[in-house]
mmCIF file of C-alpha atoms in Angstrom:
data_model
loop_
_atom_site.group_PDB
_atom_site.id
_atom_site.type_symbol
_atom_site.label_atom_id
_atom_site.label_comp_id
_atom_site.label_asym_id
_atom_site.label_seq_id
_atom_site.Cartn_x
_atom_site.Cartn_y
_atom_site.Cartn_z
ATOM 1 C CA UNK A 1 134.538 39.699 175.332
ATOM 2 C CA UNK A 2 135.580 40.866 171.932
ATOM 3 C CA UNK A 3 136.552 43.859 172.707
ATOM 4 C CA UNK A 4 138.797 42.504 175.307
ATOM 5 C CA UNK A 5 140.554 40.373 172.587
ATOM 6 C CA UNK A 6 141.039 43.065 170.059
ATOM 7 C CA UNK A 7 144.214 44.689 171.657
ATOM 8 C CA UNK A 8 145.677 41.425 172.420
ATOM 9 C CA UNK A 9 144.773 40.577 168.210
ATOM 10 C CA UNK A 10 146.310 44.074 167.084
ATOM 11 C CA UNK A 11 149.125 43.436 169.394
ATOM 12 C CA UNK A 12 149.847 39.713 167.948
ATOM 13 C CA UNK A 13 149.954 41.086 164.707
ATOM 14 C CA UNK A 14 152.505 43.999 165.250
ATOM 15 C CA UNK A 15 154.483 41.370 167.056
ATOM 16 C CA UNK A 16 154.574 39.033 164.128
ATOM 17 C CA UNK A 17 155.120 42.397 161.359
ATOM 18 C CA UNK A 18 158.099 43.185 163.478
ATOM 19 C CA UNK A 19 159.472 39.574 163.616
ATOM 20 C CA UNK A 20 159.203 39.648 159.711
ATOM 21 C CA UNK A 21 160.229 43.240 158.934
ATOM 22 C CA UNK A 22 164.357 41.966 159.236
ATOM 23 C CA UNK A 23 163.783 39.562 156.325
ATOM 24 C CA UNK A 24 161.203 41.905 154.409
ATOM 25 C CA UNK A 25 163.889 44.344 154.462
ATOM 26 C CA UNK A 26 166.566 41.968 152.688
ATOM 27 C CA UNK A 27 164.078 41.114 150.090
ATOM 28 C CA UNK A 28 163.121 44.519 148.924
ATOM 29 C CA UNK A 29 166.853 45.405 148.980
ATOM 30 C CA UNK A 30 167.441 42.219 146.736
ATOM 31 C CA UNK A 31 164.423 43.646 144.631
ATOM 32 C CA UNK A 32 165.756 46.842 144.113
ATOM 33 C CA UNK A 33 169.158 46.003 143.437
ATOM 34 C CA UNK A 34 167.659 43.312 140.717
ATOM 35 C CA UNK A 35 165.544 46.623 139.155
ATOM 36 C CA UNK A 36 168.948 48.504 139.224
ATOM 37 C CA UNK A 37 170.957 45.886 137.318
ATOM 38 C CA UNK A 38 167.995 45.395 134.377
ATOM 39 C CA UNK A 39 168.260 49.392 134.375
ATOM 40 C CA UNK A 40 171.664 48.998 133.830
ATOM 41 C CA UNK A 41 171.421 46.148 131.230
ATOM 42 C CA UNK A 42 168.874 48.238 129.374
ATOM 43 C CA UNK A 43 170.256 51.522 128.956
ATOM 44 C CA UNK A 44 173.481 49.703 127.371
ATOM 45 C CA UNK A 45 170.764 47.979 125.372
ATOM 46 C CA UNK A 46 169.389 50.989 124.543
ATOM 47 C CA UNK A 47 172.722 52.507 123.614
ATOM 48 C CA UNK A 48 173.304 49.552 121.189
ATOM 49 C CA UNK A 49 169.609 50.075 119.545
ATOM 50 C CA UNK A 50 170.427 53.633 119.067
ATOM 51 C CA UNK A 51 173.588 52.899 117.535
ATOM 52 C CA UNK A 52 172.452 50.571 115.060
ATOM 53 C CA UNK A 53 169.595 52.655 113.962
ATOM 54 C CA UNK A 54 171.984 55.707 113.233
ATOM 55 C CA UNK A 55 174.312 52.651 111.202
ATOM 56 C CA UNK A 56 171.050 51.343 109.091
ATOM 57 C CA UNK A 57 169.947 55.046 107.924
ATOM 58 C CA UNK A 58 173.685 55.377 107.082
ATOM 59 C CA UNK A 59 173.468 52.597 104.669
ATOM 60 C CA UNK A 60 169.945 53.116 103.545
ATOM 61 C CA UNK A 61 170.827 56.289 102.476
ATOM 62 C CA UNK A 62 173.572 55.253 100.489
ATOM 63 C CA UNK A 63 171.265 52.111 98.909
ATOM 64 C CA UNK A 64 168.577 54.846 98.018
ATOM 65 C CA UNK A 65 171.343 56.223 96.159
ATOM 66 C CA UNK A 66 172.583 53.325 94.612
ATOM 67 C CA UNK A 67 168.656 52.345 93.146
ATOM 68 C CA UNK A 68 168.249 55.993 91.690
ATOM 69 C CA UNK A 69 169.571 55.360 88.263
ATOM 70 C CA UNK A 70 167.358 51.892 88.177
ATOM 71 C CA UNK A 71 164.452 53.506 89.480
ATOM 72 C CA UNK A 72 164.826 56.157 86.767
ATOM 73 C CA UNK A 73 165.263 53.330 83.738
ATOM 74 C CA UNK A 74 162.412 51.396 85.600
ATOM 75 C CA UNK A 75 159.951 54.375 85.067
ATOM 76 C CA UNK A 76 161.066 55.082 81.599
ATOM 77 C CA UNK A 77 160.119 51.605 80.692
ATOM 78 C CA UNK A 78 156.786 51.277 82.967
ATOM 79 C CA UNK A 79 155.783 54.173 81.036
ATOM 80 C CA UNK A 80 154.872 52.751 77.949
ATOM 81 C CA UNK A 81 153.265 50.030 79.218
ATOM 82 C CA UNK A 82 149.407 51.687 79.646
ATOM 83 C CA UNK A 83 147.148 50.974 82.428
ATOM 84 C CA UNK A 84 150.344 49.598 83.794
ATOM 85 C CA UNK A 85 149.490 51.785 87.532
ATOM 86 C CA UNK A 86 146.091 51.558 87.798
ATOM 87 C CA UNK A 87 146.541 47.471 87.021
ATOM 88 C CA UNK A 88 149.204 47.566 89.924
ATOM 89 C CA UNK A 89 146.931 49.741 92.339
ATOM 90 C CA UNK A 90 143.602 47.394 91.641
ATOM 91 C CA UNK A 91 145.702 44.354 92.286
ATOM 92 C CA UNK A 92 146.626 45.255 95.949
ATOM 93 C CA UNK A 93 143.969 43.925 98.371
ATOM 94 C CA UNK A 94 143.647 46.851 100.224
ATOM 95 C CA UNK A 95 144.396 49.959 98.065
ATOM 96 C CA UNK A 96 141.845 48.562 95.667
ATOM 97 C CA UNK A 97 139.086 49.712 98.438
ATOM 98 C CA UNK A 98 140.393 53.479 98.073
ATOM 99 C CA UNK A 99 139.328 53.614 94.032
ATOM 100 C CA UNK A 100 136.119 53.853 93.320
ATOM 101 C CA UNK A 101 135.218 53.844 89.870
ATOM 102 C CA UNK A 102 135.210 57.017 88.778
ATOM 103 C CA UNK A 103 138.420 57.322 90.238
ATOM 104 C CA UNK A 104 140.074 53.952 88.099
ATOM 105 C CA UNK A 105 139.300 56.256 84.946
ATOM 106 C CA UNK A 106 141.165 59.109 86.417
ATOM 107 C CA UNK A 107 144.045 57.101 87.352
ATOM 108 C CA UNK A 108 143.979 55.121 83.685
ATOM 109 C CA UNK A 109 146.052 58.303 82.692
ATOM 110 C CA UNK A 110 148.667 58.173 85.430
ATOM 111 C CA UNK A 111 152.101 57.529 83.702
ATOM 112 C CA UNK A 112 154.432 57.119 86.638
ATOM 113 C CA UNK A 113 154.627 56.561 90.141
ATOM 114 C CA UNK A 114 157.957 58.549 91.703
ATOM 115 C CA UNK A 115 158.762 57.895 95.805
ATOM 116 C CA UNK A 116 161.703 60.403 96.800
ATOM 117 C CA UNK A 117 163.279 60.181 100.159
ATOM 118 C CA UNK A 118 164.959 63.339 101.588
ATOM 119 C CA UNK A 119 168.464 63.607 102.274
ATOM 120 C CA UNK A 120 168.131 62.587 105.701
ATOM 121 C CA UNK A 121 165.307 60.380 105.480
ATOM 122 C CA UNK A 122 164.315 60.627 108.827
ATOM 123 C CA UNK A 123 162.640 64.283 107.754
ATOM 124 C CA UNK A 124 160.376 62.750 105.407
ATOM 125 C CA UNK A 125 159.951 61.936 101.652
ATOM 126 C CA UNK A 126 158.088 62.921 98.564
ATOM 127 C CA UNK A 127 155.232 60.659 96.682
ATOM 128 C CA UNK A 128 154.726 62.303 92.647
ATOM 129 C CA UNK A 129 152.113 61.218 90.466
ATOM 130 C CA UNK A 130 152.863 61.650 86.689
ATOM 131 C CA UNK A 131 149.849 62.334 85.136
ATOM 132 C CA UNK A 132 149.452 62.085 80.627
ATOM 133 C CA UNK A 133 149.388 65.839 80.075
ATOM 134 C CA UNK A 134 146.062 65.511 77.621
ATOM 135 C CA UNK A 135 144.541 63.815 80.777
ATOM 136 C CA UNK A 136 140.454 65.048 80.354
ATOM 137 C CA UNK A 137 140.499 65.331 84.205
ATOM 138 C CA UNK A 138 142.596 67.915 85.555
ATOM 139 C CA UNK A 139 145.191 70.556 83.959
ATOM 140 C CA UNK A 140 148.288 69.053 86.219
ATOM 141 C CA UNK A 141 150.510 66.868 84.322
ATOM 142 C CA UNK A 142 152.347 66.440 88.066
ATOM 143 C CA UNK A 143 150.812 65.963 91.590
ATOM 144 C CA UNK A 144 153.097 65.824 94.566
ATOM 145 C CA UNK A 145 151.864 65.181 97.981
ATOM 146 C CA UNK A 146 155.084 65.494 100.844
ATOM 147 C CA UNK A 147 155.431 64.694 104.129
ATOM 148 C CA UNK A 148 158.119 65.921 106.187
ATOM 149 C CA UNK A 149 158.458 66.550 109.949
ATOM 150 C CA UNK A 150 158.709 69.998 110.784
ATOM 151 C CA UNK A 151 161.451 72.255 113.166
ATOM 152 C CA UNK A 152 158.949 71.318 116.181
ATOM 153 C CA UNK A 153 158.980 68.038 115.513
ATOM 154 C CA UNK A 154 155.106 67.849 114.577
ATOM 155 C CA UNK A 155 154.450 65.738 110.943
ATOM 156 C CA UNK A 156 153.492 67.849 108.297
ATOM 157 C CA UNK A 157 151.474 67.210 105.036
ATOM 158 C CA UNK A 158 151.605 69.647 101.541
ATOM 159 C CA UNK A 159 150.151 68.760 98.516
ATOM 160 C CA UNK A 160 149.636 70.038 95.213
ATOM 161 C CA UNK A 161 146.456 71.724 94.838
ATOM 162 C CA UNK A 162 144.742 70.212 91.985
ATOM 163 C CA UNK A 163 143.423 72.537 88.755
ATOM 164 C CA UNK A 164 140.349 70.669 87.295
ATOM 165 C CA UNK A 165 139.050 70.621 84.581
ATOM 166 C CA UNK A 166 135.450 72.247 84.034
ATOM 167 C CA UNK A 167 132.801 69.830 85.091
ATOM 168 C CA UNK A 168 135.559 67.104 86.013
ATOM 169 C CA UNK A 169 135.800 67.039 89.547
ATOM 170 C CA UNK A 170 135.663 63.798 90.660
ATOM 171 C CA UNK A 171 135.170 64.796 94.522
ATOM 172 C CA UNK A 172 132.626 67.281 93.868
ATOM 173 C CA UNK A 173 128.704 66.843 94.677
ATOM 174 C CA UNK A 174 129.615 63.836 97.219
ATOM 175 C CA UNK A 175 126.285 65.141 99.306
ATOM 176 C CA UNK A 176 124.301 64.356 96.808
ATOM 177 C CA UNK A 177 125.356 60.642 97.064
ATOM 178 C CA UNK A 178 123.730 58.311 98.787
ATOM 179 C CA UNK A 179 125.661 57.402 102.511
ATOM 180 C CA UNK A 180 127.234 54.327 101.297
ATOM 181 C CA UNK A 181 128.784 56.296 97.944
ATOM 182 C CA UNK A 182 129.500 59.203 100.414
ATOM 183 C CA UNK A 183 131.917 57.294 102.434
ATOM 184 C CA UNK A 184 133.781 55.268 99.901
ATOM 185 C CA UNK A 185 134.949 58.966 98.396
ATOM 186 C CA UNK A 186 135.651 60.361 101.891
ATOM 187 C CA UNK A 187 137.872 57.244 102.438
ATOM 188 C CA UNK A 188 138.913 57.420 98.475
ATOM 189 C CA UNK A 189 142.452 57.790 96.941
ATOM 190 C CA UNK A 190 141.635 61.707 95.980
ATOM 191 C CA UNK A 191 140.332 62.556 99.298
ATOM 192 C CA UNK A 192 144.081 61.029 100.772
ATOM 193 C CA UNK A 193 145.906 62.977 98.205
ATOM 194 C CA UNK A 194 143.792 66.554 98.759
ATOM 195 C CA UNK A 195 143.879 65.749 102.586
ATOM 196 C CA UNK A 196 146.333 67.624 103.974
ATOM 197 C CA UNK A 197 145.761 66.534 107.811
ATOM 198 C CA UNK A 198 147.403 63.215 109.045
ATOM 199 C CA UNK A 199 144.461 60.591 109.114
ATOM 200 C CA UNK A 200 143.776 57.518 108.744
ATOM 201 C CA UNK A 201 143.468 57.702 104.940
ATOM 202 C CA UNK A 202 147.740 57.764 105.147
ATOM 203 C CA UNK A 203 147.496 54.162 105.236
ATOM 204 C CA UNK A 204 147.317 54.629 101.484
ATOM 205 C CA UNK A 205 150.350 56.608 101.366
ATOM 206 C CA UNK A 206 152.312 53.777 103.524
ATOM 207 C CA UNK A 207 150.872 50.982 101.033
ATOM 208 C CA UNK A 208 151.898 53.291 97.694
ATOM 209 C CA UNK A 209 156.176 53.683 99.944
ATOM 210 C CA UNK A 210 156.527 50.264 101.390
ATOM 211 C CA UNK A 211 154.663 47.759 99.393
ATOM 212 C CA UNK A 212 153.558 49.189 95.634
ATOM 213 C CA UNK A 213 156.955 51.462 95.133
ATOM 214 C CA UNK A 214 159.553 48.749 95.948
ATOM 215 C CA UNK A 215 158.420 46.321 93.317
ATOM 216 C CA UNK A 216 155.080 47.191 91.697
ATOM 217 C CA UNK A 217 155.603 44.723 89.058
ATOM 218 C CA UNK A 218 154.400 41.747 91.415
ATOM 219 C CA UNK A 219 151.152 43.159 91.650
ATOM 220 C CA UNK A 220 150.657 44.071 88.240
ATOM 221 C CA UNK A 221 151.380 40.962 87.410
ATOM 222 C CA UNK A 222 149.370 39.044 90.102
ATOM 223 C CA UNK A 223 146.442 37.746 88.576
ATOM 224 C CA UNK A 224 148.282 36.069 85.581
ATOM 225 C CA UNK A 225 150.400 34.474 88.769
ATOM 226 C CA UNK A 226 147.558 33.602 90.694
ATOM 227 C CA UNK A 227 146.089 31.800 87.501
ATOM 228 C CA UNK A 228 149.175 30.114 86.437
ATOM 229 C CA UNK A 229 148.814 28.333 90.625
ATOM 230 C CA UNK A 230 145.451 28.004 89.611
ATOM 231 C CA UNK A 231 146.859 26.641 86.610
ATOM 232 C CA UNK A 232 149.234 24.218 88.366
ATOM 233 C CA UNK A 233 146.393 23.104 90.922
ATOM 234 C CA UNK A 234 144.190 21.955 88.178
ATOM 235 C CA UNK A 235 146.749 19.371 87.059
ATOM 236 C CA UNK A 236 147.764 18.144 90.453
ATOM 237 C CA UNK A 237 143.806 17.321 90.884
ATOM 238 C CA UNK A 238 143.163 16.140 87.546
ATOM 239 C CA UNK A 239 145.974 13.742 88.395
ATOM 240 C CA UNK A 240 144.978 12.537 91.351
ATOM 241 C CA UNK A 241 141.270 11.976 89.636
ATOM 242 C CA UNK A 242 143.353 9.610 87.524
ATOM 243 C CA UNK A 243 145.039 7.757 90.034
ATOM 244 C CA UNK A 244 141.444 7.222 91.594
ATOM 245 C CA UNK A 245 140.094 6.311 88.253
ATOM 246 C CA UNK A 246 143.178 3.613 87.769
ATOM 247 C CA UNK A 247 142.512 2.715 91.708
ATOM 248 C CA UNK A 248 138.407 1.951 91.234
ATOM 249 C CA UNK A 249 139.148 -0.299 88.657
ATOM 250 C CA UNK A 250 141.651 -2.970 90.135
ATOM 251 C CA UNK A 251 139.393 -2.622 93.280
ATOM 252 C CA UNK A 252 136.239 -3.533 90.508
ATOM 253 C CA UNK A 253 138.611 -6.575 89.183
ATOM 254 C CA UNK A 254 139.390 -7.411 92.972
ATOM 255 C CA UNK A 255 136.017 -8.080 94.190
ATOM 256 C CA UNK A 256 135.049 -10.110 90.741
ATOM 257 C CA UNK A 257 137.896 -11.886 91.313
ATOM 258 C CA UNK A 258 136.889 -12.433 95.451
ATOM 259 C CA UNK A 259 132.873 -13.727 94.175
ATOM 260 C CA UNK A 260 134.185 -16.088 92.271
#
């Protein structure tokens, strides 16, 4: 019995694929003609995005250029402010994780953080760390670390090789650390500079371009601003403790006044 039904079954269903297949058709023509007009859309899209992106490095360029003489008085004057970096660096939420303490001496003697873009600053850019020459650390009074994309297009990482001082190498003997001590210098701000592979350790190199560079002043500034809010929170509550002072009284006459 079923196997007498199964034909007629198979043969219900081709019926009812071939009934359909007229208005299947139309739909997957509407389909692909709506795929072929957001192609369309998006390539000029595309076009546009590619457009603007050659007009903003156009006019970032000539910005850079503009800032150059400010960044240049800017340095001149963080200079003589001391601890003025290492303040800045310990400030920033993150980068603070990459300096362990050794390190924060080292970096007490860096003078002046330089970021220089290439001419076409799609190729890559240059971070310089001016170091006090009498520094008891190392015999470099300048440390450059660049990244630049090569002919291939493949990123590319050189850095100055550092010239310590006898007995002052602050990434030496990290085996004999324990695990925890071990890790916080692997993931340390020497080990990004002397790391000449792309890791994950350039994370500190985008925090020192994008957020330190551009106005380091904020964060070496940003515990004085966080107490002045501090500052300004205080009052608002010691006012309010006030008001609520004020308030429990006239509710203390009010009920006297409701007993009697």
């Amino acid at each position: 019995m079923s196997n007498n039904g199964a034909p007629e079954e198979k043969r219900a269903k081709i019926t009812e694929k071939e009934e359909m297949s007229p208005e299947a058709t139309e739909d997957d023509a509407l389909y692909q003609a709506a795929l072929e007009e957001i192609d369309d859309c998006q390539s000029q899209i595309d076009s546009l995005n590619e457009q603007a992106s050659e007009e903003i490095l156009a006019v970032e360029v000539r910005f850079n250029t503009l800032r150059k003489p400010h960044y240049s008085k800017r340095a001149e004057i963080i200079a003589k402010v001391p601890r003025f970096w290492i303040t800045a660096f310990m400030n920033h939420p993150q980068l603070s994780l990459s300096i362990p303490e050794d390190q924060q001496h080292c970096l007490q003697y860096l003078q002046n953080l330089l970021i220089e873009e290439f001419e076409d600053i799609k190729n890559g850019y240059k971070i310089i760390l001016k170091f006090d020459p009498n520094n008891p650390y190392f015999e470099n009074d300048t440390l450059v670390k660049e990244y630049r994309l090569e002919v291939s297009g493949q990123p590319k990482s050189v850095v100055t090789p550092i010239k310590w001082k006898p007995g002052k190498n602050i990434l030496n003997d990290n085996s004999e650390k324990g695990s925890r001590k071990r890790k916080a210098f692997e993931n340390s701000f020497f080990s990004w500079f002397t790391d000449s592979n792309h890791s994950n350790l350039d994370e500190i190199a985008d925090i020192l371009k994008d957020e330190i560079w551009p106005n380091p002043l904020q964060f070496f500034m940003m515990p004085e601003a966080l107490s002045e809010e501090g500052d300004d929170d205080g009052d608002v509550d010691d006012e309010e403790d006030e008001e609520d002072e004020e308030g429990g009284e006239v509710d203390e006459g009010d009920s006297n006044y409701d007993t009697d």
